PDB file of N, CA and C in Angstrom:
ATOM      1  N   MET L   1      77.111  86.966  99.358  1.00  0.00           N
ATOM      2  CA  MET L   1      76.259  87.962  98.767  1.00  0.00           C
ATOM      3  C   MET L   1      75.471  87.380  97.594  1.00  0.00           C
ATOM      4  N   ALA L   2      76.097  86.474  96.871  1.00  0.00           N
ATOM      5  CA  ALA L   2      75.428  85.902  95.707  1.00  0.00           C
ATOM      6  C   ALA L   2      74.182  85.126  96.114  1.00  0.00           C
ATOM      7  N   ALA L   3      74.268  84.393  97.209  1.00  0.00           N
ATOM      8  CA  ALA L   3      73.107  83.629  97.672  1.00  0.00           C
ATOM      9  C   ALA L   3      71.964  84.563  98.052  1.00  0.00           C
ATOM     10  N   LYS L   4      72.288  85.670  98.694  1.00  0.00           N
ATOM     11  CA  LYS L   4      71.267  86.655  99.065  1.00  0.00           C
ATOM     12  C   LYS L   4      70.639  87.260  97.814  1.00  0.00           C
ATOM     13  N   PHE L   5      71.475  87.551  96.804  1.00  0.00           N
ATOM     14  CA  PHE L   5      70.966  88.108  95.551  1.00  0.00           C
ATOM     15  C   PHE L   5      69.959  87.168  94.909  1.00  0.00           C
ATOM     16  N   TRP L   6      70.321  85.904  94.773  1.00  0.00           N
ATOM     17  CA  TRP L   6      69.427  84.965  94.093  1.00  0.00           C
ATOM     18  C   TRP L   6      68.164  84.710  94.895  1.00  0.00           C
ATOM     19  N   SER L   7      68.277  84.757  96.208  1.00  0.00           N
ATOM     20  CA  SER L   7      67.092  84.619  97.054  1.00  0.00           C
ATOM     21  C   SER L   7      66.133  85.782  96.821  1.00  0.00           C
ATOM     22  N   LEU L   8      66.680  86.995  96.810  1.00  0.00           N
ATOM     23  CA  LEU L   8      65.852  88.175  96.559  1.00  0.00           C
ATOM     24  C   LEU L   8      65.313  88.183  95.130  1.00  0.00           C
ATOM     25  N   ALA L   9      66.139  87.802  94.171  1.00  0.00           N
ATOM     26  CA  ALA L   9      65.734  87.816  92.769  1.00  0.00           C
ATOM     27  C   ALA L   9      64.557  86.880  92.521  1.00  0.00           C
ATOM     28  N   ALA L  10      64.542  85.766  93.209  1.00  0.00           N
ATOM     29  CA  ALA L  10      63.442  84.820  93.046  1.00  0.00           C
ATOM     30  C   ALA L  10      62.128  85.402  93.554  1.00  0.00           C
ATOM     31  N   ARG L  11      62.218  86.218  94.606  1.00  0.00           N
ATOM     32  CA  ARG L  11      61.005  86.780  95.202  1.00  0.00           C
ATOM     33  C   ARG L  11      60.605  88.133  94.629  1.00  0.00           C
ATOM     34  N   ARG L  12      61.590  88.985  94.312  1.00  0.00           N
ATOM     35  CA  ARG L  12      61.294  90.376  93.953  1.00  0.00           C
ATOM     36  C   ARG L  12      61.638  90.744  92.515  1.00  0.00           C
ATOM     37  N   GLY L  13      62.433  89.914  91.861  1.00  0.00           N
ATOM     38  CA  GLY L  13      62.892  90.252  90.520  1.00  0.00           C
ATOM     39  C   GLY L  13      64.356  90.673  90.563  1.00  0.00           C
ATOM     40  N   LYS L  14      65.012  90.525  89.426  1.00  0.00           N
ATOM     41  CA  LYS L  14      66.459  90.764  89.385  1.00  0.00           C
ATOM     42  C   LYS L  14      66.824  92.226  89.600  1.00  0.00           C
ATOM     43  N   LYS L  15      66.040  93.155  89.041  1.00  0.00           N
ATOM     44  CA  LYS L  15      66.388  94.574  89.171  1.00  0.00           C
ATOM     45  C   LYS L  15      66.294  95.046  90.619  1.00  0.00           C
ATOM     46  N   LYS L  16      65.231  94.665  91.309  1.00  0.00           N
ATOM     47  CA  LYS L  16      65.084  95.073  92.710  1.00  0.00           C
ATOM     48  C   LYS L  16      66.125  94.395  93.584  1.00  0.00           C
ATOM     49  N   ALA L  17      66.451  93.155  93.273  1.00  0.00           N
ATOM     50  CA  ALA L  17      67.485  92.444  94.030  1.00  0.00           C
ATOM     51  C   ALA L  17      68.841  93.114  93.834  1.00  0.00           C
ATOM     52  N   LEU L  18      69.128  93.542  92.618  1.00  0.00           N
ATOM     53  CA  LEU L  18      70.390  94.221  92.333  1.00  0.00           C
ATOM     54  C   LEU L  18      70.504  95.519  93.126  1.00  0.00           C
ATOM     55  N   VAL L  19      69.430  96.295  93.177  1.00  0.00           N
ATOM     56  CA  VAL L  19      69.437  97.550  93.936  1.00  0.00           C
ATOM     57  C   VAL L  19      69.595  97.266  95.426  1.00  0.00           C
ATOM     58  N   ALA L  20      68.936  96.238  95.930  1.00  0.00           N
ATOM     59  CA  ALA L  20      69.033  95.896  97.351  1.00  0.00           C
ATOM     60  C   ALA L  20      70.454  95.469  97.722  1.00  0.00           C
ATOM     61  N   ILE L  21      71.088  94.677  96.881  1.00  0.00           N
ATOM     62  CA  ILE L  21      72.459  94.240  97.146  1.00  0.00           C
ATOM     63  C   ILE L  21      73.426  95.417  97.045  1.00  0.00           C
ATOM     64  N   ALA L  22      73.218  96.296  96.072  1.00  0.00           N
ATOM     65  CA  ALA L  22      74.064  97.485  95.943  1.00  0.00           C
ATOM     66  C   ALA L  22      73.933  98.363  97.181  1.00  0.00           C
ATOM     67  N   HIS L  23      72.717  98.517  97.687  1.00  0.00           N
ATOM     68  CA  HIS L  23      72.489  99.306  98.902  1.00  0.00           C
ATOM     69  C   HIS L  23      73.220  98.689 100.084  1.00  0.00           C
ATOM     70  N   ARG L  24      73.144  97.380 100.203  1.00  0.00           N
ATOM     71  CA  ARG L  24      73.822  96.685 101.300  1.00  0.00           C
ATOM     72  C   ARG L  24      75.341  96.870 101.210  1.00  0.00           C
ATOM     73  N   MET L  25      75.878  96.747 100.003  1.00  0.00           N
ATOM     74  CA  MET L  25      77.321  96.915  99.820  1.00  0.00           C
ATOM     75  C   MET L  25      77.766  98.344 100.132  1.00  0.00           C
ATOM     76  N   LEU L  26      76.989  99.330  99.689  1.00  0.00           N
ATOM     77  CA  LEU L  26      77.336 100.724  99.973  1.00  0.00           C
ATOM     78  C   LEU L  26      77.284 101.021 101.462  1.00  0.00           C
ATOM     79  N   THR L  27      76.327 100.443 102.167  1.00  0.00           N
ATOM     80  CA  THR L  27      76.232 100.626 103.613  1.00  0.00           C
ATOM     81  C   THR L  27      77.466 100.058 104.303  1.00  0.00           C
ATOM     82  N   ILE L  28      77.882  98.877 103.897  1.00  0.00           N
ATOM     83  CA  ILE L  28      79.068  98.241 104.477  1.00  0.00           C
ATOM     84  C   ILE L  28      80.313  99.073 104.186  1.00  0.00           C
ATOM     85  N   ILE L  29      80.450  99.528 102.944  1.00  0.00           N
ATOM     86  CA  ILE L  29      81.619 100.329 102.560  1.00  0.00           C
ATOM     87  C   ILE L  29      81.648 101.642 103.320  1.00  0.00           C
ATOM     88  N   TYR L  30      80.503 102.301 103.456  1.00  0.00           N
ATOM     89  CA  TYR L  30      80.446 103.566 104.190  1.00  0.00           C
ATOM     90  C   TYR L  30      80.877 103.371 105.642  1.00  0.00           C
ATOM     91  N   CYS L  31      80.379 102.324 106.280  1.00  0.00           N
ATOM     92  CA  CYS L  31      80.750 102.056 107.675  1.00  0.00           C
ATOM     93  C   CYS L  31      82.244 101.774 107.802  1.00  0.00           C
ATOM     94  N   MET L  32      82.788 101.004 106.870  1.00  0.00           N
ATOM     95  CA  MET L  32      84.223 100.704 106.907  1.00  0.00           C
ATOM     96  C   MET L  32      85.054 101.970 106.765  1.00  0.00           C
ATOM     97  N   LEU L  33      84.683 102.832 105.819  1.00  0.00           N
ATOM     98  CA  LEU L  33      85.451 104.050 105.583  1.00  0.00           C
ATOM     99  C   LEU L  33      85.311 105.045 106.725  1.00  0.00           C
ATOM    100  N   SER L  34      84.113 105.170 107.275  1.00  0.00           N
ATOM    101  CA  SER L  34      83.913 106.145 108.350  1.00  0.00           C
ATOM    102  C   SER L  34      84.604 105.711 109.643  1.00  0.00           C
ATOM    103  N   ARG L  35      84.725 104.400 109.859  1.00  0.00           N
ATOM    104  CA  ARG L  35      85.402 103.887 111.055  1.00  0.00           C
ATOM    105  C   ARG L  35      86.878 103.613 110.812  1.00  0.00           C
ATOM    106  N   LYS L  36      87.317 103.762 109.568  1.00  0.00           N
ATOM    107  CA  LYS L  36      88.705 103.493 109.162  1.00  0.00           C
ATOM    108  C   LYS L  36      89.137 102.075 109.523  1.00  0.00           C
ATOM    109  N   GLU L  37      88.261 101.128 109.235  1.00  0.00           N
ATOM    110  CA  GLU L  37      88.533  99.715 109.501  1.00  0.00           C
ATOM    111  C   GLU L  37      88.910  99.017 108.199  1.00  0.00           C
ATOM    112  N   PRO L  38      89.859  98.091 108.245  1.00  0.00           N
ATOM    113  CA  PRO L  38      90.158  97.298 107.051  1.00  0.00           C
ATOM    114  C   PRO L  38      89.070  96.240 106.840  1.00  0.00           C
ATOM    115  N   PHE L  39      88.970  95.766 105.608  1.00  0.00           N
ATOM    116  CA  PHE L  39      88.005  94.720 105.300  1.00  0.00           C
ATOM    117  C   PHE L  39      88.443  93.416 105.948  1.00  0.00           C
ATOM    118  N   ARG L  40      87.497  92.718 106.557  1.00  0.00           N
ATOM    119  CA  ARG L  40      87.764  91.399 107.149  1.00  0.00           C
ATOM    120  C   ARG L  40      86.860  90.385 106.462  1.00  0.00           C
ATOM    121  N   GLU L  41      87.453  89.323 105.987  1.00  0.00           N
ATOM    122  CA  GLU L  41      86.663  88.250 105.394  1.00  0.00           C
ATOM    123  C   GLU L  41      85.778  87.636 106.466  1.00  0.00           C
ATOM    124  N   PRO L  42      84.524  87.302 106.130  1.00  0.00           N
ATOM    125  CA  PRO L  42      83.678  86.638 107.125  1.00  0.00           C
ATOM    126  C   PRO L  42      84.249  85.277 107.502  1.00  0.00           C
ATOM    127  N   GLN L  43      84.199  84.955 108.765  1.00  0.00           N
ATOM    128  CA  GLN L  43      84.708  83.673 109.251  1.00  0.00           C
ATOM    129  C   GLN L  43      83.653  82.595 109.035  1.00  0.00           C
ATOM    130  N   ILE L  44      84.013  81.542 108.328  1.00  0.00           N
ATOM    131  CA  ILE L  44      83.102  80.431 108.074  1.00  0.00           C
ATOM    132  C   ILE L  44      83.433  79.325 109.058  1.00  0.00           C
ATOM    133  N   SER L  45      82.432  78.914 109.809  1.00  0.00           N
ATOM    134  CA  SER L  45      82.659  77.880 110.828  1.00  0.00           C
ATOM    135  C   SER L  45      82.490  76.507 110.251  1.00  0.00           C
TER     136      SER L  45
END
């Protein structure tokens, strides 16, 4: 998530990047809670 934040911050500014990352996190959390799924760490190949 940090890499995505800094990528967005470079292009759009820190405040807009912060809101975009917060939106992404809330979307993920909502989907997890509505499906009653536990958090899974992303698999790094």
